[in-house]
PDB file of C-alpha atoms in Angstrom:
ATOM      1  CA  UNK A  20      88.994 304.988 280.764  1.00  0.00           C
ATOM      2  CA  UNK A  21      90.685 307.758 278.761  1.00  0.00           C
ATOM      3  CA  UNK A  22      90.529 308.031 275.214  1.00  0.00           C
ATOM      4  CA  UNK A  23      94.451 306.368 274.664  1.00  0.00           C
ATOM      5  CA  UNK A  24      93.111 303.825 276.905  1.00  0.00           C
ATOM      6  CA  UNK A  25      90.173 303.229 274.903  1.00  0.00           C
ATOM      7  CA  UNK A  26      91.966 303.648 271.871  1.00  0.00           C
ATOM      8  CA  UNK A  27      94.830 301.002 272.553  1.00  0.00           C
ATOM      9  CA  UNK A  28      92.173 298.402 273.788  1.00  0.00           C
ATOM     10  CA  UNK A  29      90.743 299.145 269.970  1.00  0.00           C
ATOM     11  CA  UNK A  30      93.828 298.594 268.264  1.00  0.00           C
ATOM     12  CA  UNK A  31      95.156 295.458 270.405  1.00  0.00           C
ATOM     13  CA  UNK A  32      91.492 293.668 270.381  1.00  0.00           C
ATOM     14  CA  UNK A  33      91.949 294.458 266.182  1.00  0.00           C
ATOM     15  CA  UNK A  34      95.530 293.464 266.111  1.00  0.00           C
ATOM     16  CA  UNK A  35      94.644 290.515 268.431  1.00  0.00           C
ATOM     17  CA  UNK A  36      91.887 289.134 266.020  1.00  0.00           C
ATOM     18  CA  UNK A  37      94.592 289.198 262.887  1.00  0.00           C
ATOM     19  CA  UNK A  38      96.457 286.313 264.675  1.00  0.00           C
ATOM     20  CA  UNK A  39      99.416 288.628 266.387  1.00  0.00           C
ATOM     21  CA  UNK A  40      99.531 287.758 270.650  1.00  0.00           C
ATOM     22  CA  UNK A  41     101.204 291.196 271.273  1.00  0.00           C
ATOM     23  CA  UNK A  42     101.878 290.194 274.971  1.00  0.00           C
ATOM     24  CA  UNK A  43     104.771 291.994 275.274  1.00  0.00           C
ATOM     25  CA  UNK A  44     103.932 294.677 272.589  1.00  0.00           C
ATOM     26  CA  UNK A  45     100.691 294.851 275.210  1.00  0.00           C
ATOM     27  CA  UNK A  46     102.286 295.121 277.866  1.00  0.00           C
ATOM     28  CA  UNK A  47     104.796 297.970 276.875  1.00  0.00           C
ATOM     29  CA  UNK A  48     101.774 299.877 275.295  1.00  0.00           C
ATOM     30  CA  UNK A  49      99.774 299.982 278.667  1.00  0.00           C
ATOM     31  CA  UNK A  50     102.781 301.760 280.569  1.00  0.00           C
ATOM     32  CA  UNK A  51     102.883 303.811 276.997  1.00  0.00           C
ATOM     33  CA  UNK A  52      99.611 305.170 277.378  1.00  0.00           C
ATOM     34  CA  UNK A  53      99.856 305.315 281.248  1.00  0.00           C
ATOM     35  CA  UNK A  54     102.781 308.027 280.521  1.00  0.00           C
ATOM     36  CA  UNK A  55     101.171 309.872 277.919  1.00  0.00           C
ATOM     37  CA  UNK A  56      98.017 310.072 280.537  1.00  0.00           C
ATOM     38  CA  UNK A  57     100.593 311.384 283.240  1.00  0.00           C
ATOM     39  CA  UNK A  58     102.221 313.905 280.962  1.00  0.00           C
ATOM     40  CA  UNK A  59      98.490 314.846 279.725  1.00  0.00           C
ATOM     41  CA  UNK A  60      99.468 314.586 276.194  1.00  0.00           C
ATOM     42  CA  UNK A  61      96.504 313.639 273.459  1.00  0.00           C
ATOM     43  CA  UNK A  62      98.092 311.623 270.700  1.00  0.00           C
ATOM     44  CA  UNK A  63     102.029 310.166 270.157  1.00  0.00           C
ATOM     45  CA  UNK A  64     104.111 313.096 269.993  1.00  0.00           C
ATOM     46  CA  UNK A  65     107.707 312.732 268.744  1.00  0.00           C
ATOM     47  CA  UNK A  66     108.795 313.721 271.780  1.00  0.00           C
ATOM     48  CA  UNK A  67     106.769 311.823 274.012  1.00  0.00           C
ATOM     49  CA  UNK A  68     107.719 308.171 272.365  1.00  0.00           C
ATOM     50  CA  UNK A  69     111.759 309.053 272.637  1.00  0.00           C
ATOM     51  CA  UNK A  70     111.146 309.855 276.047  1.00  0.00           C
ATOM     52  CA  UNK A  71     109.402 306.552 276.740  1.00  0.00           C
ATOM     53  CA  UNK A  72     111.679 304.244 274.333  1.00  0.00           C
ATOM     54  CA  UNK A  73     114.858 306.051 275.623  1.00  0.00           C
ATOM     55  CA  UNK A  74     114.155 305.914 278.790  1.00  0.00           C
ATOM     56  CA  UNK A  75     116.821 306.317 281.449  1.00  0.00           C
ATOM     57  CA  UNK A  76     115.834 303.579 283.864  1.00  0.00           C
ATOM     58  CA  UNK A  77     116.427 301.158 280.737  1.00  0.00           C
ATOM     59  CA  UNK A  78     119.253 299.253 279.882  1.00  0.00           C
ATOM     60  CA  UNK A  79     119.962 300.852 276.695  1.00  0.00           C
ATOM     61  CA  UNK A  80     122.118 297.409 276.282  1.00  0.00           C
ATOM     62  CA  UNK A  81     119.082 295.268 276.375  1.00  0.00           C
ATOM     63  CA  UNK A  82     116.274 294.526 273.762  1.00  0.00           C
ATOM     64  CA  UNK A  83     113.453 296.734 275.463  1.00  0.00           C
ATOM     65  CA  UNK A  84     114.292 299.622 274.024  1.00  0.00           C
ATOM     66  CA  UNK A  85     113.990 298.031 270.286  1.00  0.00           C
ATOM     67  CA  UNK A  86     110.665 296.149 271.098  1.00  0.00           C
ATOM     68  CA  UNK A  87     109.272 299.295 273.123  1.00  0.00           C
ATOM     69  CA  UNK A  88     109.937 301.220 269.178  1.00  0.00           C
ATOM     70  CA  UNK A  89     108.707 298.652 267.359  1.00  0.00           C
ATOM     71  CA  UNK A  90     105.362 298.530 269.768  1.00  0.00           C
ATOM     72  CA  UNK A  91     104.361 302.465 269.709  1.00  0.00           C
ATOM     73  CA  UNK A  92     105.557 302.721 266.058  1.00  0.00           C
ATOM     74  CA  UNK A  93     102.506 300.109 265.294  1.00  0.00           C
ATOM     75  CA  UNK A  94     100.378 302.530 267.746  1.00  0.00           C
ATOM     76  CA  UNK A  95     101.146 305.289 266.523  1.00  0.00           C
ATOM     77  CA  UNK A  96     100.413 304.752 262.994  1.00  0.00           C
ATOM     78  CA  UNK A  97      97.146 303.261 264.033  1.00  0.00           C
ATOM     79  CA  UNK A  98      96.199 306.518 265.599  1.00  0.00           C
ATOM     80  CA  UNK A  99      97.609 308.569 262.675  1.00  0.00           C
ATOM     81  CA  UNK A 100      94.774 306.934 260.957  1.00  0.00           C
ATOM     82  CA  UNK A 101      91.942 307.733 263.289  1.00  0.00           C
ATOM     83  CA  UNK A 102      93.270 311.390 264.214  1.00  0.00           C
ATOM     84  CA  UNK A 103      95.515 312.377 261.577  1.00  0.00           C
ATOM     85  CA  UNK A 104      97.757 313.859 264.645  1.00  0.00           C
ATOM     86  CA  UNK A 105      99.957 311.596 265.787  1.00  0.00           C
ATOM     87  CA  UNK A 106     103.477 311.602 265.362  1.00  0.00           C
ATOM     88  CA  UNK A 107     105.414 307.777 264.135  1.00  0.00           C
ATOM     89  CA  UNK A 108     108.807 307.697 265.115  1.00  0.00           C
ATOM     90  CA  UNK A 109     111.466 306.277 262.459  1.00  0.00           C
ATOM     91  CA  UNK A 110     112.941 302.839 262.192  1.00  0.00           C
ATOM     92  CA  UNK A 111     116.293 302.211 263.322  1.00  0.00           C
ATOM     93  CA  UNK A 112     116.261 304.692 266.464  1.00  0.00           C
ATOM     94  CA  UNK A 113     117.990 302.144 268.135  1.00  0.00           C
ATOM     95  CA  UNK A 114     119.001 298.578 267.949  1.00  0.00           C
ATOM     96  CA  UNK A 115     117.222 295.929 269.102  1.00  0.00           C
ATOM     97  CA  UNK A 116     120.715 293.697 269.632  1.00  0.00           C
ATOM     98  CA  UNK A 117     121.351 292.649 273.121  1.00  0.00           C
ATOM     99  CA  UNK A 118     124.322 293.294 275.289  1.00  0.00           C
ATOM    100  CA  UNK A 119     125.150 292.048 278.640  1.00  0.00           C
ATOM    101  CA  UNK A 120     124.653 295.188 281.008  1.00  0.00           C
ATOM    102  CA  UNK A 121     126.827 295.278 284.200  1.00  0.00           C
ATOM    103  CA  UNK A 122     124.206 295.594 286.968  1.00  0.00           C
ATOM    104  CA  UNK A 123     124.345 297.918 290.411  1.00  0.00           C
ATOM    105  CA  UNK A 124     124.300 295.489 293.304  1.00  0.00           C
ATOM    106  CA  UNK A 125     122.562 297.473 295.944  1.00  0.00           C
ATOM    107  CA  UNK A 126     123.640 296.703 299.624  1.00  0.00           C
ATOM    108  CA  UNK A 127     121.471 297.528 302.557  1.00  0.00           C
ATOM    109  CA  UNK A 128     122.905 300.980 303.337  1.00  0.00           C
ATOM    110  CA  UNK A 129     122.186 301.802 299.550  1.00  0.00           C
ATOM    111  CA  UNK A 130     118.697 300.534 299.945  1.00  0.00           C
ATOM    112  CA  UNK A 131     118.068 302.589 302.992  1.00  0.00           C
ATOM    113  CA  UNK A 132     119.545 305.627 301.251  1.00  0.00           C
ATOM    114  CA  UNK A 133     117.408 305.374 298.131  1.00  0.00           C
ATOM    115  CA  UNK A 134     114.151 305.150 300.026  1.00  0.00           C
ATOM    116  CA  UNK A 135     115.148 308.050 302.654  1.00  0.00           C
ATOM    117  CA  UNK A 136     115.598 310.450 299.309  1.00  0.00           C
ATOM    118  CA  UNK A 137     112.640 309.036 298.098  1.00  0.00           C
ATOM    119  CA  UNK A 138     110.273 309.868 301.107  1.00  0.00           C
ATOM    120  CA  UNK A 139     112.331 313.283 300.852  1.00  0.00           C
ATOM    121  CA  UNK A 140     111.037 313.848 297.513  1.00  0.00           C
ATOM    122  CA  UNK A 141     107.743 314.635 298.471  1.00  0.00           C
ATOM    123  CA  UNK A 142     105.866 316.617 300.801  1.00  0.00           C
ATOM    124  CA  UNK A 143     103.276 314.036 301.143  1.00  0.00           C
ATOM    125  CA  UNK A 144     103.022 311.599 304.283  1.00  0.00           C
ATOM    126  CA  UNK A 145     101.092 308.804 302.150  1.00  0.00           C
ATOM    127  CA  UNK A 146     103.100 309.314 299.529  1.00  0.00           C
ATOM    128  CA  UNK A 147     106.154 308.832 301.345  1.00  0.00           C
ATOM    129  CA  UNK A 148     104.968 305.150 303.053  1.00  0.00           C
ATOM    130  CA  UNK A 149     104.263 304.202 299.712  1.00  0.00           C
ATOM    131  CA  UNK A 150     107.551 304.642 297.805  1.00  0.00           C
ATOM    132  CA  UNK A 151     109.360 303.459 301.121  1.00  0.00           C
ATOM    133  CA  UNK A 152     107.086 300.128 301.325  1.00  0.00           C
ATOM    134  CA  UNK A 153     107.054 299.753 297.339  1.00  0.00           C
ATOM    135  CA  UNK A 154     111.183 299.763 297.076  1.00  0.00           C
ATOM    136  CA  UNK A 155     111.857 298.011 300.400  1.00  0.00           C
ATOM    137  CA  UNK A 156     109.276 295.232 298.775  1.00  0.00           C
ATOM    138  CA  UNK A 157     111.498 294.821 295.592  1.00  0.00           C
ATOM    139  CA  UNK A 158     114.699 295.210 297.417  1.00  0.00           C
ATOM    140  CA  UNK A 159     113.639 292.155 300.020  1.00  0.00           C
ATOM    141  CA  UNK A 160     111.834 290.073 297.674  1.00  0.00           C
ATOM    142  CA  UNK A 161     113.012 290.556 293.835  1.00  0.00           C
ATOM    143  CA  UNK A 162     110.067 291.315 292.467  1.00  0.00           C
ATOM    144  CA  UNK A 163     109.454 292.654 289.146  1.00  0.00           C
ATOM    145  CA  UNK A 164     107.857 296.737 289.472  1.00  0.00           C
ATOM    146  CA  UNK A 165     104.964 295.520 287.713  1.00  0.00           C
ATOM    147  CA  UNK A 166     103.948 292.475 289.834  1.00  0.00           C
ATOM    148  CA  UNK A 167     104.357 295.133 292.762  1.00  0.00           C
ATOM    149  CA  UNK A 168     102.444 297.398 291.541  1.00  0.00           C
ATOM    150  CA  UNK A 169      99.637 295.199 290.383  1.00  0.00           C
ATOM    151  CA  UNK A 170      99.282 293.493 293.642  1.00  0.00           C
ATOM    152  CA  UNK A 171      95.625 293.457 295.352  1.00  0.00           C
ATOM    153  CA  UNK A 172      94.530 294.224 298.925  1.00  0.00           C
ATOM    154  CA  UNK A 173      93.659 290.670 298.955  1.00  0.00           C
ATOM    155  CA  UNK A 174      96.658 289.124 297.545  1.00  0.00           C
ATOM    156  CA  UNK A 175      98.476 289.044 300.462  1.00  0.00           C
ATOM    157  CA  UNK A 176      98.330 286.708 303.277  1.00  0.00           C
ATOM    158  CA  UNK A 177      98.774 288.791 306.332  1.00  0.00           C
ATOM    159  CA  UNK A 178      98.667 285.353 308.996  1.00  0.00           C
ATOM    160  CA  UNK A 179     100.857 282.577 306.301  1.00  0.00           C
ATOM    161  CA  UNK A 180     103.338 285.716 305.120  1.00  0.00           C
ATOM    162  CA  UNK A 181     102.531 285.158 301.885  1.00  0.00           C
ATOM    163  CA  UNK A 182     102.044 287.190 298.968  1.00  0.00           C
ATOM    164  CA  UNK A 183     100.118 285.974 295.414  1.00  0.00           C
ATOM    165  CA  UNK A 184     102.233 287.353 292.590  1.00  0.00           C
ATOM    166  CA  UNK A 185      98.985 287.084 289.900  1.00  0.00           C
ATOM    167  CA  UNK A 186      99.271 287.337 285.920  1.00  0.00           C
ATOM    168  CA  UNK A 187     103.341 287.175 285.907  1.00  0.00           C
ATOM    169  CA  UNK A 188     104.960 288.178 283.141  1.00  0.00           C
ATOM    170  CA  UNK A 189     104.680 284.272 281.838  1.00  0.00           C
ATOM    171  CA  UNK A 190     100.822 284.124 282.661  1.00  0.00           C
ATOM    172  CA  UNK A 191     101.605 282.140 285.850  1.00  0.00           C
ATOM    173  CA  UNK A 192     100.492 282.882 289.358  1.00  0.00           C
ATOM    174  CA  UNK A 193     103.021 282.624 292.092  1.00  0.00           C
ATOM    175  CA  UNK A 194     103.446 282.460 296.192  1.00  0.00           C
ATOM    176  CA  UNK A 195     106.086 284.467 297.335  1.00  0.00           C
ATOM    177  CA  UNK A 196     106.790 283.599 301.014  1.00  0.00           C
ATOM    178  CA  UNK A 197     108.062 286.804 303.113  1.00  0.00           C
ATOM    179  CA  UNK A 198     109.814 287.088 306.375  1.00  0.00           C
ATOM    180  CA  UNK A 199     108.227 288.289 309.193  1.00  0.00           C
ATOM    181  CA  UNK A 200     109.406 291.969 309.506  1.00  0.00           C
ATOM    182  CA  UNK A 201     108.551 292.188 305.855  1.00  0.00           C
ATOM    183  CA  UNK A 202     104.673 291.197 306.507  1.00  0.00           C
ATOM    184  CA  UNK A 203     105.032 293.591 309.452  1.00  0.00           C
ATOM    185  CA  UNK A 204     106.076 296.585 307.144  1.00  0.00           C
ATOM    186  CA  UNK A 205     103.478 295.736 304.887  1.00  0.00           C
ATOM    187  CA  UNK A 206     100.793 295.674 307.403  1.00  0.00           C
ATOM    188  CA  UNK A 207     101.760 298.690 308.739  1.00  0.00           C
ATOM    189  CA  UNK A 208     101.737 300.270 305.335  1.00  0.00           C
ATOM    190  CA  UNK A 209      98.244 298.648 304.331  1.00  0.00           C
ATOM    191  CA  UNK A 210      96.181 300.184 308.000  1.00  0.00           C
ATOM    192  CA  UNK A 211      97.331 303.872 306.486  1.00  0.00           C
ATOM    193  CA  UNK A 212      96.258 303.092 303.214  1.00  0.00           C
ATOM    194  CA  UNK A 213      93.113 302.166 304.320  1.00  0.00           C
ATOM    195  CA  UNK A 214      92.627 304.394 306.141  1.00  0.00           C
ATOM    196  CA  UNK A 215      93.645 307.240 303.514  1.00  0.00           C
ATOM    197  CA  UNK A 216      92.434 305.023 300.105  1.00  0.00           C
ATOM    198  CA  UNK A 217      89.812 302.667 301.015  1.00  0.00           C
ATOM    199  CA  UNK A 218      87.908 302.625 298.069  1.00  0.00           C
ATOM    200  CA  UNK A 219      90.553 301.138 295.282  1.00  0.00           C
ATOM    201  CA  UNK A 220      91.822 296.941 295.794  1.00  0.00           C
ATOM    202  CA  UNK A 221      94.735 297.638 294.953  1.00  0.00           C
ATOM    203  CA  UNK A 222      97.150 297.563 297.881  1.00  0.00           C
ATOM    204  CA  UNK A 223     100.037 300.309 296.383  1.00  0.00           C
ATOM    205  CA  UNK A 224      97.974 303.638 295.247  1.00  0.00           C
ATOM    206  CA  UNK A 225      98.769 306.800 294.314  1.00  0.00           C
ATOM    207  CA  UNK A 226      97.451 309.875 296.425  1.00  0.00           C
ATOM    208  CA  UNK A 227      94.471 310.383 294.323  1.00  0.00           C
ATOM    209  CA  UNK A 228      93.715 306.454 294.899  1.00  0.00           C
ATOM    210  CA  UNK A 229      94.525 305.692 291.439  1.00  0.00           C
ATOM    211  CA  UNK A 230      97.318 302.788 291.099  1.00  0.00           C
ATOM    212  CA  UNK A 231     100.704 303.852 290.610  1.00  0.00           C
ATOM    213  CA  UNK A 232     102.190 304.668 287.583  1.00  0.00           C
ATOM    214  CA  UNK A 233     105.021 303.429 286.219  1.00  0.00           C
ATOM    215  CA  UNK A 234     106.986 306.166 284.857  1.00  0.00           C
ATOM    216  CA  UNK A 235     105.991 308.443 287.710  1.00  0.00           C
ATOM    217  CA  UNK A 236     107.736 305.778 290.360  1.00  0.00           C
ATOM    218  CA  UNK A 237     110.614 304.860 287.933  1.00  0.00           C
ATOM    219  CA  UNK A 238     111.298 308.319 287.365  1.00  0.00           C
ATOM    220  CA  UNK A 239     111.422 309.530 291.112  1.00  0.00           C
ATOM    221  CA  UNK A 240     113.406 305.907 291.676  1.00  0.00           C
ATOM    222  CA  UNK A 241     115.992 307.284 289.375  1.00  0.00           C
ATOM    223  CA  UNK A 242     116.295 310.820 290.937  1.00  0.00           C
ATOM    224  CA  UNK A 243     116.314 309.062 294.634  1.00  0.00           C
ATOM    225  CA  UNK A 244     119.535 307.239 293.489  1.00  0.00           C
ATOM    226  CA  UNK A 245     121.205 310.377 291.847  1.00  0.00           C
ATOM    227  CA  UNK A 246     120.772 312.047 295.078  1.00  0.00           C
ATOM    228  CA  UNK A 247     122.075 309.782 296.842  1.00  0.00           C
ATOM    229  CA  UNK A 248     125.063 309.375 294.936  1.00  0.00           C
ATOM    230  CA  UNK A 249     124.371 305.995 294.878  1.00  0.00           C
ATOM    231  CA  UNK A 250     126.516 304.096 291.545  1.00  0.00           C
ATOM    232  CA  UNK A 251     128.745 307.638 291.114  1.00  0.00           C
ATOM    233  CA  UNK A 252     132.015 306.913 289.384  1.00  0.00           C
ATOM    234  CA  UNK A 253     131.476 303.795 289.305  1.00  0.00           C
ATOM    235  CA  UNK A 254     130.158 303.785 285.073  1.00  0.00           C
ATOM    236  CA  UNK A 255     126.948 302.004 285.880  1.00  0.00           C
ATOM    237  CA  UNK A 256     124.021 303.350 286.693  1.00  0.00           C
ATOM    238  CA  UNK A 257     121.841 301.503 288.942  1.00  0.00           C
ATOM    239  CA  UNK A 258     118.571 300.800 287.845  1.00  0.00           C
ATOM    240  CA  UNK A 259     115.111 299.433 289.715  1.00  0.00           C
ATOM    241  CA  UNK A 260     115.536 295.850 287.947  1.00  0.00           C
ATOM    242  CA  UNK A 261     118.618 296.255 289.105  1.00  0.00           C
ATOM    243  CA  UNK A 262     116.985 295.771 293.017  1.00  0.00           C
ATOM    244  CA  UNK A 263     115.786 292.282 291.593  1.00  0.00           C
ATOM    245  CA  UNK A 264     119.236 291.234 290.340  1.00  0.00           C
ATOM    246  CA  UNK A 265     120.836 292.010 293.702  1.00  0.00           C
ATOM    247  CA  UNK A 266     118.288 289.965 295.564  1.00  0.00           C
ATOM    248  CA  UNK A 267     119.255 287.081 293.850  1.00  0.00           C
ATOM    249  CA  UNK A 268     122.767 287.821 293.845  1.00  0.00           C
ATOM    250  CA  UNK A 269     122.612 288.350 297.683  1.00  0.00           C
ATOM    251  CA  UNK A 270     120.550 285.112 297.850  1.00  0.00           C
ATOM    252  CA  UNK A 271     122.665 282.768 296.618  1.00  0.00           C
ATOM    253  CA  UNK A 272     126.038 284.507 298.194  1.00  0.00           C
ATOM    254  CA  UNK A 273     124.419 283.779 301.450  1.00  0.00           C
ATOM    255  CA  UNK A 274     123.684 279.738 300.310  1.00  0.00           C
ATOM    256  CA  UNK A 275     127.620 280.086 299.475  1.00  0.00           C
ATOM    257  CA  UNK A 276     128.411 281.393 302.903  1.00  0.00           C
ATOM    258  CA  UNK A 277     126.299 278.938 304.531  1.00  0.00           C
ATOM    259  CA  UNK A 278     128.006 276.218 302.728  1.00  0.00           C
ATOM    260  CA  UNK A 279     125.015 274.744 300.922  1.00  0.00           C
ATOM    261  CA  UNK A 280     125.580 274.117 296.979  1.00  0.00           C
ATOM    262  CA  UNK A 281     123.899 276.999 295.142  1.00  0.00           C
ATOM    263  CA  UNK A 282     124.211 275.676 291.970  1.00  0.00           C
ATOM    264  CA  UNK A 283     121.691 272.704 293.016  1.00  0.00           C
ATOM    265  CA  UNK A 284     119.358 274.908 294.663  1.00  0.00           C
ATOM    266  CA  UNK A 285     119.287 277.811 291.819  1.00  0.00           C
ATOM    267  CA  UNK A 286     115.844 275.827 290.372  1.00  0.00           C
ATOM    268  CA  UNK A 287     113.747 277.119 293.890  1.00  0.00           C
ATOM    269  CA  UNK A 288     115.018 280.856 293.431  1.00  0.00           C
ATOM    270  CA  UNK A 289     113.895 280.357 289.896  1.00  0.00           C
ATOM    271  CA  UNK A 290     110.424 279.126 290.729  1.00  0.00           C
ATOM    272  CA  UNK A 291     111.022 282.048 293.580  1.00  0.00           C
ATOM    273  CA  UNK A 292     111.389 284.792 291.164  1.00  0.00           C
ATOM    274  CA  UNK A 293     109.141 283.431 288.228  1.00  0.00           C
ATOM    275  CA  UNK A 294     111.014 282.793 285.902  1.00  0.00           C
ATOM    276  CA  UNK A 295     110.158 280.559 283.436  1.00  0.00           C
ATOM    277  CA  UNK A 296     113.569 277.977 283.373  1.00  0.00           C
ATOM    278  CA  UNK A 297     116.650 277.900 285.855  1.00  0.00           C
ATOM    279  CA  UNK A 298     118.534 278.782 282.550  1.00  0.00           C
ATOM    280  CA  UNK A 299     117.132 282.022 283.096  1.00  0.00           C
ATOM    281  CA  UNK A 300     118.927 282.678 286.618  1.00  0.00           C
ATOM    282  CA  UNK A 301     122.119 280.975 285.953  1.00  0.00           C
ATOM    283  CA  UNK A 302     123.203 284.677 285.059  1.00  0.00           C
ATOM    284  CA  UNK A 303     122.518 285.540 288.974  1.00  0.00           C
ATOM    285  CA  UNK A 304     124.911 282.571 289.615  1.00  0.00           C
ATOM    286  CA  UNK A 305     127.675 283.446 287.301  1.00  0.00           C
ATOM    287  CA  UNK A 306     127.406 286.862 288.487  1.00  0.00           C
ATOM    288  CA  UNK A 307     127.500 285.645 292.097  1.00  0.00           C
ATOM    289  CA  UNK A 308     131.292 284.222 291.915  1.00  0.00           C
ATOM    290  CA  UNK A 309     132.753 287.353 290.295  1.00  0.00           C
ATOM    291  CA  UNK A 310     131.288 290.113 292.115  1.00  0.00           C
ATOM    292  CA  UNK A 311     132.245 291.022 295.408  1.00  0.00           C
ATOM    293  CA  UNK A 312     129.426 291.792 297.659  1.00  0.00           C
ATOM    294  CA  UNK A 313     128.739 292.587 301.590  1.00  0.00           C
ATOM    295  CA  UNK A 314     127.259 289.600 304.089  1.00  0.00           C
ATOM    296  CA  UNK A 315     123.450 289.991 302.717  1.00  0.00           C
ATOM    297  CA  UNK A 316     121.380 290.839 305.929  1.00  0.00           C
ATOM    298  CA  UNK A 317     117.826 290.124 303.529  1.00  0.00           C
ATOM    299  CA  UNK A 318     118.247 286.998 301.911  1.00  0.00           C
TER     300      UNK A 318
END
């Protein structure tokens, strides 16, 4: 554990025993300190926390920019107290108003493009499987980057094609069901991993065995899609959630296609995806009959 680490499970286990839940706030603090670790930086820099609220994979639209401020704000001035070092961004660096983002729909070609400038990013042969199996995962399946990249060795079931999404982002566990050639991939991806990492559980790891950061997948996510020119022109720029959104999308154009009534069968992509109430994925369905999209070949 590295002193942030340490020092965050301090101020959460203190903030925790006021009465405050801080799930999110927890949650947005972990990857926090995760990218202060990669960037090998001590304390909250000025820098560092615009960098990590402001980031580019974000929907500056949305409300996770605001509640990412409001969360390292709280850390930081916790640690100005301990070190006398860190750095507390302002109030008001940005708003914490929602506003409806319009979302990248990523066909097949544009999947296969993003993970072929991926594996092109790096010299590395395991590094390469494991950004090509960790984005053709979230492309075929909608899953969000943090259920990915917390999922065990163990939590998938290699003979039912079946993986255990645990500790979603609503506290619930989760079977995700998984076509054949996608438990293929996977397998094929998990016999090199042992191979290379067999000490870890986790089934995505980095090359030093550790699991996978965040901000260091996001970030070579985001340059994999520049290069490949993938959203150019078009005003939007594509984003990893944004692999999630045109899963479901996809999904329920091909119900539409296949004349079955998507509106009735929206609740089992919604237990599907995790999320908490079908009112959550009605979005996916609105955006469905307005946005013109290939014949899905992974839905």
């Amino acid at each position: 554990m590295s002193p942030l680490e340490a020092a965050l499970e301090d101020y959460l286990r203190l903030r925790r025993a006021l009465g405050h839940k801080l799930d999110d706030s927890g949650r947005q603090l972990t990857r926090f300190v995760t990218y202060l670790d990669f960037i090998g930086a001590e304390t909250v820099t000025m820098q560092a926390a615009l960098d990590f609220v402001l980031d580019a994979d974000l929907n500056p639209g949305s409300t996770i920019p605001g509640r990412r401020l409001t969360a390292v704000r709280g850390f930081a001035r916790y640690l100005a107290g301990l070190d006398g070092a860190a750095e507390v961004p302002p109030a008001g660096l940005v708003s914490s108003r929602a506003r409806r983002r319009v979302p990248h729909i990523f066909s097949d070609e544009d999947v296969a493009a993003v993970i072929r400038h991926a594996r092109a990013s790096t010299p590395f042969p395991f590094r390469q499987a494991t950004l090509a199996a960790m984005i053709g995962l979230l492309a075929v399946t909608g899953m969000r980057v943090g259920e990915a990249i917390r999922l065990g060795r163990a939590d998938v079931s290699w003979d039912d094609a079946v993986i255990l999404v645990r500790d979603t982002k609503f506290g619930k566990d989760r079977d995700v069901p998984v076509s054949a050639s996608t438990i293929a991939a996977l397998a094929d991806y998990a016999r090199d991993r042992d191979q290379a990492r067999p000490v870890t559980t986790r089934l995505f790891v980095s090359l030093a065995g550790t699991p996978v950061a965040y901000s260091h997948f996001s970030q070579t996510f985001r340059a994999a899609v520049t290069a490949a020119g993938i959203g150019a022109g078009t005003g939007i720029q594509p984003r990893i959630h944004d692999l999630r959104h045109s899963f479901a999308v996809r999904t329920l154009l091909g119900w539409h296609r296949a004349g079955l009534d998507a509106e009735a069968l929206l609740p089992r992509l919604s237990t599907y995806l995790g999320h908490r109430e079908p009112r959550f994925t009605y979005r996916y369905y609105s955006d469905s009959r307005v946005i013109p999209i290939p014949v899905p070949s992974c839905a």
